[in-house]
PDB file of C-alpha atoms in Angstrom:
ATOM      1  CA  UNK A 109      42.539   7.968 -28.752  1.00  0.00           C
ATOM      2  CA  UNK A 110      40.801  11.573 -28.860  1.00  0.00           C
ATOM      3  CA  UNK A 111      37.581  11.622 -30.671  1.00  0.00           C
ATOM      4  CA  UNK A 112      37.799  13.964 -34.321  1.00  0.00           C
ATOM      5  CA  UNK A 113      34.974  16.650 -34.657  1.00  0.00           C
ATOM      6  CA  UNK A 114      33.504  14.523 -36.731  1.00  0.00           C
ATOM      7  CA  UNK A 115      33.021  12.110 -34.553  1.00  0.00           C
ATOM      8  CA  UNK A 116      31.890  13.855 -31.662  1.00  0.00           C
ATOM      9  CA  UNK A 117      29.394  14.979 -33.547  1.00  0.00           C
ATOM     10  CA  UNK A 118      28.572  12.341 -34.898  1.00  0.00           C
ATOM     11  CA  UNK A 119      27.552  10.487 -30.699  1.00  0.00           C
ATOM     12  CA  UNK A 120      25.813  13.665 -30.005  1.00  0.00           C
ATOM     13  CA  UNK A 121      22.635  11.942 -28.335  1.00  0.00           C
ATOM     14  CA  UNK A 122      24.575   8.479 -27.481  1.00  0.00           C
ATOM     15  CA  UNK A 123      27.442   8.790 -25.752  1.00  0.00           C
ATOM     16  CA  UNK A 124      28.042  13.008 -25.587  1.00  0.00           C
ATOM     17  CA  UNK A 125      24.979  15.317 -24.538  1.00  0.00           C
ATOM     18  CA  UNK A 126      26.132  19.283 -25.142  1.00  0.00           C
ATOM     19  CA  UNK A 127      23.361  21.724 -24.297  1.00  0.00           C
ATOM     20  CA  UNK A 128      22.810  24.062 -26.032  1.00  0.00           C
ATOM     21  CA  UNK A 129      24.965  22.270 -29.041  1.00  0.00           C
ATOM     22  CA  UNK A 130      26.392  24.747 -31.965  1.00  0.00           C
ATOM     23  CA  UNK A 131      27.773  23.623 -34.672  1.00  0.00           C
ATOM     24  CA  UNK A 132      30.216  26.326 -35.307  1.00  0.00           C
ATOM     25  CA  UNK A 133      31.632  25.368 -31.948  1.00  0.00           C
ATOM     26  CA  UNK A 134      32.845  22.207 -33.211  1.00  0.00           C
ATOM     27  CA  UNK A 135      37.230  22.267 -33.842  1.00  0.00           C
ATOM     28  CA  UNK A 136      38.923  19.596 -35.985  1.00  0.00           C
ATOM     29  CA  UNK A 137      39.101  17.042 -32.269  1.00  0.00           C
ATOM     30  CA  UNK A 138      36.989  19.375 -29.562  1.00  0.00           C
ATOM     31  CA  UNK A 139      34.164  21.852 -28.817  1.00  0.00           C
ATOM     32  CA  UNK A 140      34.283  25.262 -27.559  1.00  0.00           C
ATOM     33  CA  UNK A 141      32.735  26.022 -24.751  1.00  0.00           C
ATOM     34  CA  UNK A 142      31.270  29.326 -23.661  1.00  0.00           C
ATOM     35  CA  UNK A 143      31.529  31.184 -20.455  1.00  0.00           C
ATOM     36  CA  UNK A 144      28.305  31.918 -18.194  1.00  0.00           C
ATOM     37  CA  UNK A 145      27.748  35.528 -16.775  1.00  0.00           C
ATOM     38  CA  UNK A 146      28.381  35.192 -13.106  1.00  0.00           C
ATOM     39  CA  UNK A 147      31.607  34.668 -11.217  1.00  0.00           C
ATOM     40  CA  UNK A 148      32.346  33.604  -8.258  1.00  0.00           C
ATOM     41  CA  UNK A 149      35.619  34.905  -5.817  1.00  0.00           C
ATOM     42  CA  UNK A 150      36.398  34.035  -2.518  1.00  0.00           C
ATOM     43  CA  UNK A 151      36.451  36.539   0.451  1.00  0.00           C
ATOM     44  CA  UNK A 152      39.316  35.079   2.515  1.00  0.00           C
ATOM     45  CA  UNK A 153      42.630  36.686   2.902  1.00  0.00           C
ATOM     46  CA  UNK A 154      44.037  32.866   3.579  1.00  0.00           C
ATOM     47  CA  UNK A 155      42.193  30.415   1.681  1.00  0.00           C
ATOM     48  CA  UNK A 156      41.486  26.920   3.980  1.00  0.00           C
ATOM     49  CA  UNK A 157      41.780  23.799   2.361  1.00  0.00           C
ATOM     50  CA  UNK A 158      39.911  22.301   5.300  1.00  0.00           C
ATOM     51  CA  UNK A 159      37.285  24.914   5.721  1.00  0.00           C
ATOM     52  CA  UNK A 160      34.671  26.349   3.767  1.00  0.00           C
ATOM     53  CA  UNK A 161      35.796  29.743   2.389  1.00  0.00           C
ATOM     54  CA  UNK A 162      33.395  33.065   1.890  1.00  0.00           C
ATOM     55  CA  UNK A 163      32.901  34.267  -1.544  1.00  0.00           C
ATOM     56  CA  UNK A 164      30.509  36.498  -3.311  1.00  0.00           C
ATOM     57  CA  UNK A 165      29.141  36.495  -6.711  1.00  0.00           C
ATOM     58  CA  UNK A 166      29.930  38.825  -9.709  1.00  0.00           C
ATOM     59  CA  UNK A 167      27.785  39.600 -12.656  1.00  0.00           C
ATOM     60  CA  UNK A 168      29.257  40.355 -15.996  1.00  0.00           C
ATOM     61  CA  UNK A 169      27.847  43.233 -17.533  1.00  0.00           C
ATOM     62  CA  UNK A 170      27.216  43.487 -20.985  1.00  0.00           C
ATOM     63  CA  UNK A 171      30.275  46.039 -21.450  1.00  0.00           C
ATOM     64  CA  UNK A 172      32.033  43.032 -19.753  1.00  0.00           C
ATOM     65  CA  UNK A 173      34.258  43.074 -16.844  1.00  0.00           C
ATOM     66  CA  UNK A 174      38.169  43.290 -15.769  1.00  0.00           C
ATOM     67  CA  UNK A 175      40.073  40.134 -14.604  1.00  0.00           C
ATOM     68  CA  UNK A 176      42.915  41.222 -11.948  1.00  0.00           C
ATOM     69  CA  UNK A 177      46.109  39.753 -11.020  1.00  0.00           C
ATOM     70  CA  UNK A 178      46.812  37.859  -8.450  1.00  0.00           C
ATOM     71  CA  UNK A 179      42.810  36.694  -7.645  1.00  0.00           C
ATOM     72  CA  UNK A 180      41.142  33.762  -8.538  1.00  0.00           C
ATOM     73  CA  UNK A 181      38.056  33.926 -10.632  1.00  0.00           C
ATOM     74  CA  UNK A 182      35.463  30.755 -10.719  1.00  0.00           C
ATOM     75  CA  UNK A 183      32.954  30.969 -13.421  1.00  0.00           C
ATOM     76  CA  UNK A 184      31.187  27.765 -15.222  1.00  0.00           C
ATOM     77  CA  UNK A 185      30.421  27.299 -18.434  1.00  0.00           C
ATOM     78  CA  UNK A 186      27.059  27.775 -20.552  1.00  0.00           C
ATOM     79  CA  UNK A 187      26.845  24.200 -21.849  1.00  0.00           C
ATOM     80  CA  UNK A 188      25.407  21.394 -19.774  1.00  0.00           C
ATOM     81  CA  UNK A 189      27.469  18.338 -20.479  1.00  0.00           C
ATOM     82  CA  UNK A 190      26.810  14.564 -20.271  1.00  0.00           C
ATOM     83  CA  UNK A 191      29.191  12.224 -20.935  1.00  0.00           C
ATOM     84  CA  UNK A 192      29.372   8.398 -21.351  1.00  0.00           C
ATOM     85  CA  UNK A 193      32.164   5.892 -22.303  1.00  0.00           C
ATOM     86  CA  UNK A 194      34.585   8.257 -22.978  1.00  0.00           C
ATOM     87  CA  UNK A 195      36.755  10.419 -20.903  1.00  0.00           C
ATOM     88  CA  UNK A 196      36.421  14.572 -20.910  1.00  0.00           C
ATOM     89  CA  UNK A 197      38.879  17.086 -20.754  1.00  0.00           C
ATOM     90  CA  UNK A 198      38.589  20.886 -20.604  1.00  0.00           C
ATOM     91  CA  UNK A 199      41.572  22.629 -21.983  1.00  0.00           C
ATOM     92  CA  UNK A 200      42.147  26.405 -22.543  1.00  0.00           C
ATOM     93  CA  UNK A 201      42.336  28.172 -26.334  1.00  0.00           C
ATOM     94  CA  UNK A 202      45.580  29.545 -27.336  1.00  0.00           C
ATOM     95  CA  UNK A 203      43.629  32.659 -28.612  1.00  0.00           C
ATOM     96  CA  UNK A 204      42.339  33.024 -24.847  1.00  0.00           C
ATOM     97  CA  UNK A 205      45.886  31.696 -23.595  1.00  0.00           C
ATOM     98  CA  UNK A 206      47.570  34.847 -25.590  1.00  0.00           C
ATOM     99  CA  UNK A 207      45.557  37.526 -23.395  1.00  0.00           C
ATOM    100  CA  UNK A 208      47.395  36.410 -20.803  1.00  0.00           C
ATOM    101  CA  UNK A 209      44.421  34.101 -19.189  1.00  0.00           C
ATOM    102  CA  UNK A 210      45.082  31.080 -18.170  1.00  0.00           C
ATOM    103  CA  UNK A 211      41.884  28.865 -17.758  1.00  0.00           C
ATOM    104  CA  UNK A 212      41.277  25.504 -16.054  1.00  0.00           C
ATOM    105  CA  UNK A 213      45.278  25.291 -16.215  1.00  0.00           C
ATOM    106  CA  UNK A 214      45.255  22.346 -13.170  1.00  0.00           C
ATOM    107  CA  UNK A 215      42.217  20.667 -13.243  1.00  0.00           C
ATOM    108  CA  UNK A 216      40.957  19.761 -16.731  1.00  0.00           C
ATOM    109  CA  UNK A 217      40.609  15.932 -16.544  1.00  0.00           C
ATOM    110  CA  UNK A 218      36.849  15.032 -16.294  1.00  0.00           C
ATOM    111  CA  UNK A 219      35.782  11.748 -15.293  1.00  0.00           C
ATOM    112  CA  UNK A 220      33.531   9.065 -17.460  1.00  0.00           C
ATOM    113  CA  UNK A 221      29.818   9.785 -16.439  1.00  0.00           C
ATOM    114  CA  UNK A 222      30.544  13.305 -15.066  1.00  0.00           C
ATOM    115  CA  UNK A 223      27.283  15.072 -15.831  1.00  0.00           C
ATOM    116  CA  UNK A 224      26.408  19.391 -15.130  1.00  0.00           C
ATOM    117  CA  UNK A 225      28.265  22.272 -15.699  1.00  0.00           C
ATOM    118  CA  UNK A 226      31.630  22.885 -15.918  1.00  0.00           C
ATOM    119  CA  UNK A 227      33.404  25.193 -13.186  1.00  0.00           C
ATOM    120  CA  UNK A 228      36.428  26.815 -14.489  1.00  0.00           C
ATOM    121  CA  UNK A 229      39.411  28.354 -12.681  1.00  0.00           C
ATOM    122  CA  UNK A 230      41.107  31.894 -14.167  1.00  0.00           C
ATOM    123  CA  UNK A 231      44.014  33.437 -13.431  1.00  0.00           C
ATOM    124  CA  UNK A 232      45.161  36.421 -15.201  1.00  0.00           C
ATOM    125  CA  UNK A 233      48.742  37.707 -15.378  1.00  0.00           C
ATOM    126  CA  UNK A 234      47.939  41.148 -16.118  1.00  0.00           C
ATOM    127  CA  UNK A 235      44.392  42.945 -16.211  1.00  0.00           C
ATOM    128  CA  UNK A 236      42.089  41.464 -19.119  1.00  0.00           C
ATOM    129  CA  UNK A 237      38.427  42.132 -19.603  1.00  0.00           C
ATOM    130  CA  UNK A 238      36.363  39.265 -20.719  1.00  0.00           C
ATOM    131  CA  UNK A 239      32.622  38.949 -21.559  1.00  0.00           C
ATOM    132  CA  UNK A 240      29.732  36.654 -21.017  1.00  0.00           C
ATOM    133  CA  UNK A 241      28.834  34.220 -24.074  1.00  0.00           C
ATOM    134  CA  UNK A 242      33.110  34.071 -24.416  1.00  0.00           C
ATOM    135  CA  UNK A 243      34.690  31.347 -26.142  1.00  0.00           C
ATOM    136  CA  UNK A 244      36.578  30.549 -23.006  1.00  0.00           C
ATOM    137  CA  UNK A 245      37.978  26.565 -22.995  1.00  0.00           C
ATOM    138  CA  UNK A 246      36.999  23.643 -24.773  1.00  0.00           C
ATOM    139  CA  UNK A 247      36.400  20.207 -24.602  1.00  0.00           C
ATOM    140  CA  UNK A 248      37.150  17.048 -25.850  1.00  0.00           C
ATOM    141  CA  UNK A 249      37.015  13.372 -25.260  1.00  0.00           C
ATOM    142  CA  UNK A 250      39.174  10.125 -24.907  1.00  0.00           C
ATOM    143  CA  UNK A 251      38.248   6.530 -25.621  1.00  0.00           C
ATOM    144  CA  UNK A 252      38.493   4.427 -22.416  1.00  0.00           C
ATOM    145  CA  UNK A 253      39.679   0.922 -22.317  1.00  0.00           C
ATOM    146  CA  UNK A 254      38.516  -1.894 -19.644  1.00  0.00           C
ATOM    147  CA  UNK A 255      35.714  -2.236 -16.831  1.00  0.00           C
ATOM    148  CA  UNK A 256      33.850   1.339 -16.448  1.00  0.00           C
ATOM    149  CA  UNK A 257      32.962   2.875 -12.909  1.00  0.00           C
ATOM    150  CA  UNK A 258      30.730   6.184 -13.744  1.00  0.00           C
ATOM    151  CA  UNK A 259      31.908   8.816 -11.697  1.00  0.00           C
ATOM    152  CA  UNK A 260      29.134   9.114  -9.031  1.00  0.00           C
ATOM    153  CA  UNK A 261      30.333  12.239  -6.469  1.00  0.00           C
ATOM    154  CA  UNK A 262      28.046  14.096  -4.361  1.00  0.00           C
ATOM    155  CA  UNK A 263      30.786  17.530  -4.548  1.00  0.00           C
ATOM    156  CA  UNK A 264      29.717  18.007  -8.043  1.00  0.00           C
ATOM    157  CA  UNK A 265      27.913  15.877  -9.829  1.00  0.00           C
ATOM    158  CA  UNK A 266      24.538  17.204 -11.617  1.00  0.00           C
ATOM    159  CA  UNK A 267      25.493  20.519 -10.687  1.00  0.00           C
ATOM    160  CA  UNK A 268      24.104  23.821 -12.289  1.00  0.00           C
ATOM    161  CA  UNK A 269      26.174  26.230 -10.382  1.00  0.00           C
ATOM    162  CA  UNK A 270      29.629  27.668 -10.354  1.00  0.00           C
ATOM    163  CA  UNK A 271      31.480  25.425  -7.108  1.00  0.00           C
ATOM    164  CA  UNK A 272      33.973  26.439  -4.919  1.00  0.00           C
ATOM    165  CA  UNK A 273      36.364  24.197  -3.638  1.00  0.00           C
ATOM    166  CA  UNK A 274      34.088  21.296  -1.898  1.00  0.00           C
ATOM    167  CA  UNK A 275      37.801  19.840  -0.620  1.00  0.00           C
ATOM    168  CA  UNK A 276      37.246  20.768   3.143  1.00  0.00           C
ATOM    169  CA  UNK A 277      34.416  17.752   2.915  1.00  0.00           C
ATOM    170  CA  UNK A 278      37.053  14.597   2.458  1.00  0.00           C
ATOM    171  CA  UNK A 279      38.566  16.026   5.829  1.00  0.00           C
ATOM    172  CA  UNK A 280      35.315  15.467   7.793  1.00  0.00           C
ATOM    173  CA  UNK A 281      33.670  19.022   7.136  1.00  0.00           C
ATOM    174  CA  UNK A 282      30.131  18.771   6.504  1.00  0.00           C
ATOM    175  CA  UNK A 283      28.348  22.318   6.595  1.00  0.00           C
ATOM    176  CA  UNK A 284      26.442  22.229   3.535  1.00  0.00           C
ATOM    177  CA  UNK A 285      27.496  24.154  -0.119  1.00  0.00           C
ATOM    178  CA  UNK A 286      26.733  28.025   0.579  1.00  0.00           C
ATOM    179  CA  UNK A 287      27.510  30.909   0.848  1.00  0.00           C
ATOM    180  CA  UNK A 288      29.233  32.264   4.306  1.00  0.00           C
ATOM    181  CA  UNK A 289      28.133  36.052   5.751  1.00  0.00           C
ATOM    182  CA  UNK A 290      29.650  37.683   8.331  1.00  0.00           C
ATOM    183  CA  UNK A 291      27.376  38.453  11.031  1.00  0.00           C
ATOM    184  CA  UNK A 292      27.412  42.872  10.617  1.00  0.00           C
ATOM    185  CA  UNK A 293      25.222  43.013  13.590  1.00  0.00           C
ATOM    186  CA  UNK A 294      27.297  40.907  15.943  1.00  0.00           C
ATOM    187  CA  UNK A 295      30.389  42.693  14.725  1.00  0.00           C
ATOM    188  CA  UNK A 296      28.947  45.935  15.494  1.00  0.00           C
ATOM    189  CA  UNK A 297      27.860  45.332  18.721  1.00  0.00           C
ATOM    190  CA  UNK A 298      31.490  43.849  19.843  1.00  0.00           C
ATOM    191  CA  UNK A 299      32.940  46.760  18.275  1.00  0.00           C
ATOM    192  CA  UNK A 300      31.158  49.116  19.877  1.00  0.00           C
ATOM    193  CA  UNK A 301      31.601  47.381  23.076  1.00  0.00           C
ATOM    194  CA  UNK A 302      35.019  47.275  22.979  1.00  0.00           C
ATOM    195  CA  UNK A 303      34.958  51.185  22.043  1.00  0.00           C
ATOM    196  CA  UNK A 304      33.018  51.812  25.356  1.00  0.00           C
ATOM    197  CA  UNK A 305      35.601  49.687  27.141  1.00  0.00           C
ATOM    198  CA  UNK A 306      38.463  52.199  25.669  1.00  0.00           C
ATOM    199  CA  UNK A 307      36.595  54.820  26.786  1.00  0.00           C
ATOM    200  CA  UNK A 308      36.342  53.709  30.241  1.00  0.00           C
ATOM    201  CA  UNK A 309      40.041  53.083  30.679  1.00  0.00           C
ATOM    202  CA  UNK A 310      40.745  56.321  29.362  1.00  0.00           C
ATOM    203  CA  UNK A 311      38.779  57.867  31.607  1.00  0.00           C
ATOM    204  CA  UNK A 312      40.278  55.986  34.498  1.00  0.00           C
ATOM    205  CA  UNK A 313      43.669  56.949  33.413  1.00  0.00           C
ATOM    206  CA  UNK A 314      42.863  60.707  33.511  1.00  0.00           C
ATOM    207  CA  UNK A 315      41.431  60.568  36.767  1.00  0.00           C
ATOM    208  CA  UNK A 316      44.361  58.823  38.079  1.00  0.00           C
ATOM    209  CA  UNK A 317      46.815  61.369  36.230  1.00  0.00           C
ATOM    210  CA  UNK A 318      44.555  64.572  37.912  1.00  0.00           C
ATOM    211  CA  UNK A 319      44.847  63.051  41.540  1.00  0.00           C
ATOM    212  CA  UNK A 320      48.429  62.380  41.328  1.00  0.00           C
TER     213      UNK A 320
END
């Protein structure tokens, strides 16, 4: 059974925490939920499901900012959520749907107990530009039956982040959540080694050419 507006309002402080809570958010059986200013893509040209995967963070500016095709955008949402007894969900809004955005399209069932912000996945089939403080998915809750096991996972659990893919740790990965750089000055030195090595051969192959 989902819960009616109504009711979710009505276990704000028992069983649902939304902060900040607006009114106005609240639909006939969910809550919109707003989208934060930073996003998050990844860096690889071949994402690793067993490896942690560079990425780099976006700001939105206030004029907003133009989703792409064909990339994957991770951003998280405003609220804070706590929930108890009852199962989330984060689904998309048709209004957001009709721009061509799809949002949190394969991963919207929440677990009971789940507790931080919500990261959400976007994928745009032609270019849109969003804005921070949008509208972007909402949220809304099931009644559970039977013996209750609070979701309890140290991938995501009381985060306040936006969280790539943690997936890499259930195959035995353990390098902490952060951010990956590429090491310029290492890079530059090989390069420029391996420029000096051309060179050399080069030179060698002249010589050779001028004495035969």
């Amino acid at each position: 059974m989902i819960l009616s507006g109504s009711e979710i309002k009505e276990r704000i402080g028992s069983d649902i925490s939304i902060t900040p809570f607006q009114e106005d958010c609240l639909n006939p059986n969910s809550y919109n939920l707003t989208l934060h200013n930073e996003l998050l893509v990844y860096e690889e040209v071949v994402l690793d499901a067993k490896q942690p995967n560079r990425f780099r963070r976006i700001v939105i500016p206030e004029e907003g900012i133009i989703l792409s095709p064909g990339q994957i955008y991770l951003g998280r949402t405003m609220e804070y959520t706590e929930t108890r007894n009852l199962v989330p969900m984060i689904e998309g809004r048709s209004s957001v749907a009709r721009l061509g955005l799809f949002v949190h399209c394969a991963s919207g069932f929440g677990d009971v107990g789940f507790c931080g912000h919500w990261t959400i996945e976007m994928f745009a089939v032609q270019p849109v530009r969003i804005y921070a403080g949008l509208r972007i998915c909402q949220i809304f809750f099931h009644e559970i039956t039977g013996d209750i096991r609070e979701y309890c996972s140290e991938k995501y659990q009381h985060n306040h982040d936006v969280q790539p893919s943690l997936l890499y740790r259930e195959h035995g990965f353990v390098r902490e959540y952060e951010q990956l750089e590429l090491n310029f000055g290492s890079l530059a030195a090989s390069c420029t080694e391996t420029s000096s090595t051309s060179v050399t051969s080069s030179d060698s192959l002249n010589k050779a050419a001028i004495t035969v």
